[in-house]
């Protein structure tokens, strides 16, 4: 399997490679499959579910750049004013800027902050965002980085809520169903929409999940 790029940080190792069997571009972190460019429907749903729930998406924050498919789906909406992307791994940003990964960063609506999404959200002004979309790990029950567990817990979700304008939404991606995440979103927002996404991963049928809370529900 040809390796395209490799990076290393204090959090571990990132590998970008091209699969032999289907030619897909694949990202692995610390040896764990994270995503590819073959099955992107759940990333696209993360974006479309948020856009469908917001009347005027003037400013949206995306936690996790990945291979860019969530941001790419957001950019198809002409109503969108600005997308701020928080990505902790500078190599992912560099690979996209260099063209190793098809770029979504040339769109003037997109800006990137290299840093932990928790810090980027916390630094945002209160009631300044119409949407926060989180796809920074595999979900609370199968973490690549154990430190990311805080992202799925009520204290951080409460911070997210404070940054949303009335009618804004928080949308969270997970590789598996999580009662704990549904409970946390419900506790903060008063209700939680759970959207299963059937996917096919290298010939295997799997189901991903998108969880959404809206500020308008409380």
PDB file of C-alpha atoms in Angstrom:
ATOM      1  CA  UNK A   1       0.000   0.000   0.000  1.00  0.00           C
ATOM      2  CA  UNK A   2       1.855   3.135  -1.193  1.00  0.00           C
ATOM      3  CA  UNK A   3       2.565   5.648   1.533  1.00  0.00           C
ATOM      4  CA  UNK A   4       2.057   9.245   0.454  1.00  0.00           C
ATOM      5  CA  UNK A   5       3.027  11.138   3.602  1.00  0.00           C
ATOM      6  CA  UNK A   6       3.838  10.554   7.250  1.00  0.00           C
ATOM      7  CA  UNK A   7       3.828  12.928  10.210  1.00  0.00           C
ATOM      8  CA  UNK A   8       4.617  12.654  13.886  1.00  0.00           C
ATOM      9  CA  UNK A   9       3.594  14.797  16.861  1.00  0.00           C
ATOM     10  CA  UNK A  10       3.421  14.345  20.620  1.00  0.00           C
ATOM     11  CA  UNK A  11       0.004  12.769  20.028  1.00  0.00           C
ATOM     12  CA  UNK A  12       1.410  10.054  17.780  1.00  0.00           C
ATOM     13  CA  UNK A  13       1.799   9.211  14.111  1.00  0.00           C
ATOM     14  CA  UNK A  14      -0.273  10.186  11.075  1.00  0.00           C
ATOM     15  CA  UNK A  15      -0.031   8.235   7.830  1.00  0.00           C
ATOM     16  CA  UNK A  16      -1.595   9.152   4.499  1.00  0.00           C
ATOM     17  CA  UNK A  17      -1.600   6.288   2.020  1.00  0.00           C
ATOM     18  CA  UNK A  18      -3.222   4.978  -1.154  1.00  0.00           C
ATOM     19  CA  UNK A  19      -4.961   1.602  -0.898  1.00  0.00           C
ATOM     20  CA  UNK A  20      -4.013  -1.021  -3.455  1.00  0.00           C
ATOM     21  CA  UNK A  21      -7.432  -2.642  -3.795  1.00  0.00           C
ATOM     22  CA  UNK A  22      -9.642   0.333  -4.611  1.00  0.00           C
ATOM     23  CA  UNK A  23      -7.235   3.254  -4.958  1.00  0.00           C
ATOM     24  CA  UNK A  24      -8.791   5.161  -2.059  1.00  0.00           C
ATOM     25  CA  UNK A  25      -6.848   7.795  -0.183  1.00  0.00           C
ATOM     26  CA  UNK A  26      -6.760   6.715   3.464  1.00  0.00           C
ATOM     27  CA  UNK A  27      -5.785   8.435   6.709  1.00  0.00           C
ATOM     28  CA  UNK A  28      -4.601   6.485   9.738  1.00  0.00           C
ATOM     29  CA  UNK A  29      -3.669   7.873  13.138  1.00  0.00           C
ATOM     30  CA  UNK A  30      -1.546   5.741  15.480  1.00  0.00           C
ATOM     31  CA  UNK A  31      -2.350   2.785  13.229  1.00  0.00           C
ATOM     32  CA  UNK A  32      -6.113   3.297  13.554  1.00  0.00           C
ATOM     33  CA  UNK A  33      -8.213   3.840  10.425  1.00  0.00           C
ATOM     34  CA  UNK A  34      -9.772   7.291  10.634  1.00  0.00           C
ATOM     35  CA  UNK A  35     -11.237   8.020   7.201  1.00  0.00           C
ATOM     36  CA  UNK A  36     -10.861   7.656   3.458  1.00  0.00           C
ATOM     37  CA  UNK A  37     -12.110   9.433   0.359  1.00  0.00           C
ATOM     38  CA  UNK A  38     -14.257   6.496  -0.747  1.00  0.00           C
ATOM     39  CA  UNK A  39     -16.985   6.618   1.918  1.00  0.00           C
ATOM     40  CA  UNK A  40     -17.777  10.210   2.804  1.00  0.00           C
ATOM     41  CA  UNK A  41     -21.545  10.142   3.291  1.00  0.00           C
ATOM     42  CA  UNK A  42     -21.438  10.571   7.067  1.00  0.00           C
ATOM     43  CA  UNK A  43     -19.142  13.598   6.832  1.00  0.00           C
ATOM     44  CA  UNK A  44     -21.511  15.066   4.251  1.00  0.00           C
ATOM     45  CA  UNK A  45     -24.498  14.382   6.523  1.00  0.00           C
ATOM     46  CA  UNK A  46     -22.717  16.122   9.380  1.00  0.00           C
ATOM     47  CA  UNK A  47     -22.708  19.241   7.219  1.00  0.00           C
ATOM     48  CA  UNK A  48     -26.121  18.891   5.599  1.00  0.00           C
ATOM     49  CA  UNK A  49     -27.876  18.190   8.917  1.00  0.00           C
ATOM     50  CA  UNK A  50     -26.429  21.369  10.361  1.00  0.00           C
ATOM     51  CA  UNK A  51     -27.263  23.452   7.287  1.00  0.00           C
ATOM     52  CA  UNK A  52     -30.820  22.146   7.178  1.00  0.00           C
ATOM     53  CA  UNK A  53     -31.402  23.300  10.747  1.00  0.00           C
ATOM     54  CA  UNK A  54     -29.976  26.809  10.499  1.00  0.00           C
ATOM     55  CA  UNK A  55     -31.836  29.619   8.775  1.00  0.00           C
ATOM     56  CA  UNK A  56     -28.765  31.782   8.132  1.00  0.00           C
ATOM     57  CA  UNK A  57     -25.415  29.980   8.492  1.00  0.00           C
ATOM     58  CA  UNK A  58     -23.319  33.138   8.625  1.00  0.00           C
ATOM     59  CA  UNK A  59     -20.505  31.659  10.709  1.00  0.00           C
ATOM     60  CA  UNK A  60     -19.812  27.979  11.341  1.00  0.00           C
ATOM     61  CA  UNK A  61     -16.985  26.282  13.214  1.00  0.00           C
ATOM     62  CA  UNK A  62     -15.767  22.830  12.209  1.00  0.00           C
ATOM     63  CA  UNK A  63     -13.678  20.787  14.605  1.00  0.00           C
ATOM     64  CA  UNK A  64     -11.463  18.494  12.544  1.00  0.00           C
ATOM     65  CA  UNK A  65     -10.256  19.075   8.988  1.00  0.00           C
ATOM     66  CA  UNK A  66      -9.558  15.445   8.096  1.00  0.00           C
ATOM     67  CA  UNK A  67      -9.654  14.989   4.326  1.00  0.00           C
ATOM     68  CA  UNK A  68     -11.939  17.989   3.968  1.00  0.00           C
ATOM     69  CA  UNK A  69     -15.291  16.406   3.172  1.00  0.00           C
ATOM     70  CA  UNK A  70     -17.321  18.101   5.907  1.00  0.00           C
ATOM     71  CA  UNK A  71     -16.013  21.506   4.871  1.00  0.00           C
ATOM     72  CA  UNK A  72     -16.512  20.690   1.188  1.00  0.00           C
ATOM     73  CA  UNK A  73     -20.164  19.829   1.827  1.00  0.00           C
ATOM     74  CA  UNK A  74     -20.682  23.049   3.770  1.00  0.00           C
ATOM     75  CA  UNK A  75     -19.255  25.108   0.930  1.00  0.00           C
ATOM     76  CA  UNK A  76     -21.945  23.890  -1.482  1.00  0.00           C
ATOM     77  CA  UNK A  77     -24.424  26.125   0.381  1.00  0.00           C
ATOM     78  CA  UNK A  78     -24.393  29.659  -1.033  1.00  0.00           C
ATOM     79  CA  UNK A  79     -25.889  30.999   2.209  1.00  0.00           C
ATOM     80  CA  UNK A  80     -22.704  30.147   4.090  1.00  0.00           C
ATOM     81  CA  UNK A  81     -20.732  33.171   5.188  1.00  0.00           C
ATOM     82  CA  UNK A  82     -17.626  31.868   6.971  1.00  0.00           C
ATOM     83  CA  UNK A  83     -16.184  28.520   8.037  1.00  0.00           C
ATOM     84  CA  UNK A  84     -13.576  28.404  10.778  1.00  0.00           C
ATOM     85  CA  UNK A  85     -11.757  25.056  10.891  1.00  0.00           C
ATOM     86  CA  UNK A  86      -9.975  23.962  14.062  1.00  0.00           C
ATOM     87  CA  UNK A  87      -7.383  21.257  13.318  1.00  0.00           C
ATOM     88  CA  UNK A  88      -4.882  20.147  15.912  1.00  0.00           C
ATOM     89  CA  UNK A  89      -2.538  18.379  13.478  1.00  0.00           C
ATOM     90  CA  UNK A  90      -0.452  20.841  11.417  1.00  0.00           C
ATOM     91  CA  UNK A  91       0.553  18.054   9.024  1.00  0.00           C
ATOM     92  CA  UNK A  92      -3.045  17.623   7.853  1.00  0.00           C
ATOM     93  CA  UNK A  93      -3.244  21.315   7.035  1.00  0.00           C
ATOM     94  CA  UNK A  94       0.150  21.224   5.284  1.00  0.00           C
ATOM     95  CA  UNK A  95      -0.782  18.172   3.214  1.00  0.00           C
ATOM     96  CA  UNK A  96      -3.915  19.899   2.011  1.00  0.00           C
ATOM     97  CA  UNK A  97      -2.157  23.152   1.250  1.00  0.00           C
ATOM     98  CA  UNK A  98       0.498  21.282  -0.732  1.00  0.00           C
ATOM     99  CA  UNK A  99      -2.044  19.390  -2.825  1.00  0.00           C
ATOM    100  CA  UNK A 100      -1.384  15.912  -1.415  1.00  0.00           C
ATOM    101  CA  UNK A 101      -5.035  16.052  -0.351  1.00  0.00           C
ATOM    102  CA  UNK A 102      -7.565  17.881  -2.568  1.00  0.00           C
ATOM    103  CA  UNK A 103      -7.880  21.288  -0.970  1.00  0.00           C
ATOM    104  CA  UNK A 104     -10.918  23.076   0.412  1.00  0.00           C
ATOM    105  CA  UNK A 105      -8.735  25.839   1.822  1.00  0.00           C
ATOM    106  CA  UNK A 106      -8.658  28.042  -1.280  1.00  0.00           C
ATOM    107  CA  UNK A 107     -12.249  29.156  -0.781  1.00  0.00           C
ATOM    108  CA  UNK A 108     -12.193  32.677   0.707  1.00  0.00           C
ATOM    109  CA  UNK A 109     -14.917  31.663   3.170  1.00  0.00           C
ATOM    110  CA  UNK A 110     -12.552  29.201   4.885  1.00  0.00           C
ATOM    111  CA  UNK A 111     -10.007  29.982   7.580  1.00  0.00           C
ATOM    112  CA  UNK A 112      -7.948  27.455   9.553  1.00  0.00           C
ATOM    113  CA  UNK A 113      -6.749  27.612  13.131  1.00  0.00           C
ATOM    114  CA  UNK A 114      -4.120  25.020  14.051  1.00  0.00           C
ATOM    115  CA  UNK A 115      -5.017  24.097  17.599  1.00  0.00           C
ATOM    116  CA  UNK A 116      -7.198  22.057  19.922  1.00  0.00           C
ATOM    117  CA  UNK A 117     -10.882  22.557  19.132  1.00  0.00           C
ATOM    118  CA  UNK A 118     -11.627  23.030  22.820  1.00  0.00           C
ATOM    119  CA  UNK A 119      -9.369  26.061  22.943  1.00  0.00           C
ATOM    120  CA  UNK A 120     -10.683  27.433  19.651  1.00  0.00           C
ATOM    121  CA  UNK A 121     -14.299  27.130  20.786  1.00  0.00           C
ATOM    122  CA  UNK A 122     -13.508  28.640  24.184  1.00  0.00           C
ATOM    123  CA  UNK A 123     -11.823  31.619  22.499  1.00  0.00           C
ATOM    124  CA  UNK A 124     -14.877  32.332  20.354  1.00  0.00           C
ATOM    125  CA  UNK A 125     -17.203  35.109  21.446  1.00  0.00           C
ATOM    126  CA  UNK A 126     -20.453  34.106  23.103  1.00  0.00           C
ATOM    127  CA  UNK A 127     -23.418  33.818  20.708  1.00  0.00           C
ATOM    128  CA  UNK A 128     -21.133  34.248  17.684  1.00  0.00           C
ATOM    129  CA  UNK A 129     -21.659  30.955  15.804  1.00  0.00           C
ATOM    130  CA  UNK A 130     -24.567  29.471  13.891  1.00  0.00           C
ATOM    131  CA  UNK A 131     -23.165  25.967  13.961  1.00  0.00           C
ATOM    132  CA  UNK A 132     -20.457  23.892  15.607  1.00  0.00           C
ATOM    133  CA  UNK A 133     -19.620  20.621  13.840  1.00  0.00           C
ATOM    134  CA  UNK A 134     -17.361  18.183  15.677  1.00  0.00           C
ATOM    135  CA  UNK A 135     -15.513  15.382  13.896  1.00  0.00           C
ATOM    136  CA  UNK A 136     -12.243  15.249  15.786  1.00  0.00           C
ATOM    137  CA  UNK A 137     -12.102  11.589  16.813  1.00  0.00           C
ATOM    138  CA  UNK A 138     -13.939   8.322  16.282  1.00  0.00           C
ATOM    139  CA  UNK A 139     -16.469   9.140  18.992  1.00  0.00           C
ATOM    140  CA  UNK A 140     -16.521   8.740  22.769  1.00  0.00           C
ATOM    141  CA  UNK A 141     -16.339   4.942  22.785  1.00  0.00           C
ATOM    142  CA  UNK A 142     -13.411   4.344  20.403  1.00  0.00           C
ATOM    143  CA  UNK A 143     -10.937   7.168  20.874  1.00  0.00           C
ATOM    144  CA  UNK A 144      -7.727   7.648  18.943  1.00  0.00           C
ATOM    145  CA  UNK A 145      -6.575  10.204  21.549  1.00  0.00           C
ATOM    146  CA  UNK A 146      -7.835   9.538  25.078  1.00  0.00           C
ATOM    147  CA  UNK A 147      -7.664  13.256  25.842  1.00  0.00           C
ATOM    148  CA  UNK A 148     -10.511  13.791  23.372  1.00  0.00           C
ATOM    149  CA  UNK A 149     -12.984  12.177  25.766  1.00  0.00           C
ATOM    150  CA  UNK A 150     -13.700  15.661  27.167  1.00  0.00           C
ATOM    151  CA  UNK A 151     -15.070  16.755  23.796  1.00  0.00           C
ATOM    152  CA  UNK A 152     -18.086  14.480  24.216  1.00  0.00           C
ATOM    153  CA  UNK A 153     -18.887  15.382  27.818  1.00  0.00           C
ATOM    154  CA  UNK A 154     -21.372  17.911  29.173  1.00  0.00           C
ATOM    155  CA  UNK A 155     -18.889  20.584  30.340  1.00  0.00           C
ATOM    156  CA  UNK A 156     -17.454  21.148  26.865  1.00  0.00           C
ATOM    157  CA  UNK A 157     -20.863  20.774  25.191  1.00  0.00           C
ATOM    158  CA  UNK A 158     -22.093  23.492  27.540  1.00  0.00           C
ATOM    159  CA  UNK A 159     -19.280  25.755  26.360  1.00  0.00           C
ATOM    160  CA  UNK A 160     -20.333  25.014  22.770  1.00  0.00           C
ATOM    161  CA  UNK A 161     -23.915  25.962  23.613  1.00  0.00           C
ATOM    162  CA  UNK A 162     -22.780  29.335  24.952  1.00  0.00           C
ATOM    163  CA  UNK A 163     -21.081  30.133  21.640  1.00  0.00           C
ATOM    164  CA  UNK A 164     -24.181  29.500  19.542  1.00  0.00           C
ATOM    165  CA  UNK A 165     -26.672  32.114  18.460  1.00  0.00           C
ATOM    166  CA  UNK A 166     -30.374  31.392  18.949  1.00  0.00           C
ATOM    167  CA  UNK A 167     -31.306  28.762  16.376  1.00  0.00           C
ATOM    168  CA  UNK A 168     -27.720  27.491  16.171  1.00  0.00           C
ATOM    169  CA  UNK A 169     -26.853  23.798  16.230  1.00  0.00           C
ATOM    170  CA  UNK A 170     -24.181  21.500  17.573  1.00  0.00           C
ATOM    171  CA  UNK A 171     -23.619  18.443  15.388  1.00  0.00           C
ATOM    172  CA  UNK A 172     -21.289  15.617  16.452  1.00  0.00           C
ATOM    173  CA  UNK A 173     -19.970  12.649  14.427  1.00  0.00           C
ATOM    174  CA  UNK A 174     -19.422   9.232  16.004  1.00  0.00           C
ATOM    175  CA  UNK A 175     -18.283   5.929  14.543  1.00  0.00           C
ATOM    176  CA  UNK A 176     -20.691   4.040  16.794  1.00  0.00           C
ATOM    177  CA  UNK A 177     -23.895   4.537  18.759  1.00  0.00           C
ATOM    178  CA  UNK A 178     -23.267   6.169  22.122  1.00  0.00           C
ATOM    179  CA  UNK A 179     -25.906   6.421  24.828  1.00  0.00           C
ATOM    180  CA  UNK A 180     -23.515   8.579  26.846  1.00  0.00           C
ATOM    181  CA  UNK A 181     -23.186  11.123  24.044  1.00  0.00           C
ATOM    182  CA  UNK A 182     -26.942  11.215  23.465  1.00  0.00           C
ATOM    183  CA  UNK A 183     -27.467  11.765  27.176  1.00  0.00           C
ATOM    184  CA  UNK A 184     -24.875  14.548  27.312  1.00  0.00           C
ATOM    185  CA  UNK A 185     -26.316  16.395  24.308  1.00  0.00           C
ATOM    186  CA  UNK A 186     -29.829  16.057  25.715  1.00  0.00           C
ATOM    187  CA  UNK A 187     -28.711  17.368  29.105  1.00  0.00           C
ATOM    188  CA  UNK A 188     -27.196  20.484  27.520  1.00  0.00           C
ATOM    189  CA  UNK A 189     -29.705  21.212  24.749  1.00  0.00           C
ATOM    190  CA  UNK A 190     -32.908  19.662  26.055  1.00  0.00           C
ATOM    191  CA  UNK A 191     -33.181  17.217  23.160  1.00  0.00           C
ATOM    192  CA  UNK A 192     -30.911  15.240  20.876  1.00  0.00           C
ATOM    193  CA  UNK A 193     -31.557  14.099  17.311  1.00  0.00           C
ATOM    194  CA  UNK A 194     -29.783  10.839  16.489  1.00  0.00           C
ATOM    195  CA  UNK A 195     -29.122  10.124  12.818  1.00  0.00           C
ATOM    196  CA  UNK A 196     -27.719   6.693  11.858  1.00  0.00           C
ATOM    197  CA  UNK A 197     -25.754   6.585   8.607  1.00  0.00           C
ATOM    198  CA  UNK A 198     -25.346   3.170   6.925  1.00  0.00           C
ATOM    199  CA  UNK A 199     -21.947   3.011   5.210  1.00  0.00           C
ATOM    200  CA  UNK A 200     -19.820   0.463   3.387  1.00  0.00           C
ATOM    201  CA  UNK A 201     -16.186   0.358   4.489  1.00  0.00           C
ATOM    202  CA  UNK A 202     -13.937  -1.728   2.271  1.00  0.00           C
ATOM    203  CA  UNK A 203     -16.765  -4.163   1.609  1.00  0.00           C
ATOM    204  CA  UNK A 204     -18.098  -4.217   5.189  1.00  0.00           C
ATOM    205  CA  UNK A 205     -21.488  -2.832   6.167  1.00  0.00           C
ATOM    206  CA  UNK A 206     -21.166  -0.447   9.114  1.00  0.00           C
ATOM    207  CA  UNK A 207     -23.268   2.284  10.684  1.00  0.00           C
ATOM    208  CA  UNK A 208     -21.968   5.687  11.727  1.00  0.00           C
ATOM    209  CA  UNK A 209     -23.963   8.191  13.767  1.00  0.00           C
ATOM    210  CA  UNK A 210     -24.565  11.930  13.842  1.00  0.00           C
ATOM    211  CA  UNK A 211     -25.891  13.564  17.027  1.00  0.00           C
ATOM    212  CA  UNK A 212     -27.433  17.031  16.997  1.00  0.00           C
ATOM    213  CA  UNK A 213     -28.618  19.494  19.583  1.00  0.00           C
ATOM    214  CA  UNK A 214     -30.242  22.835  18.781  1.00  0.00           C
ATOM    215  CA  UNK A 215     -30.281  25.981  20.837  1.00  0.00           C
ATOM    216  CA  UNK A 216     -33.849  26.576  19.667  1.00  0.00           C
ATOM    217  CA  UNK A 217     -35.036  23.463  21.541  1.00  0.00           C
ATOM    218  CA  UNK A 218     -34.553  24.979  24.983  1.00  0.00           C
TER     219      UNK A 218
END
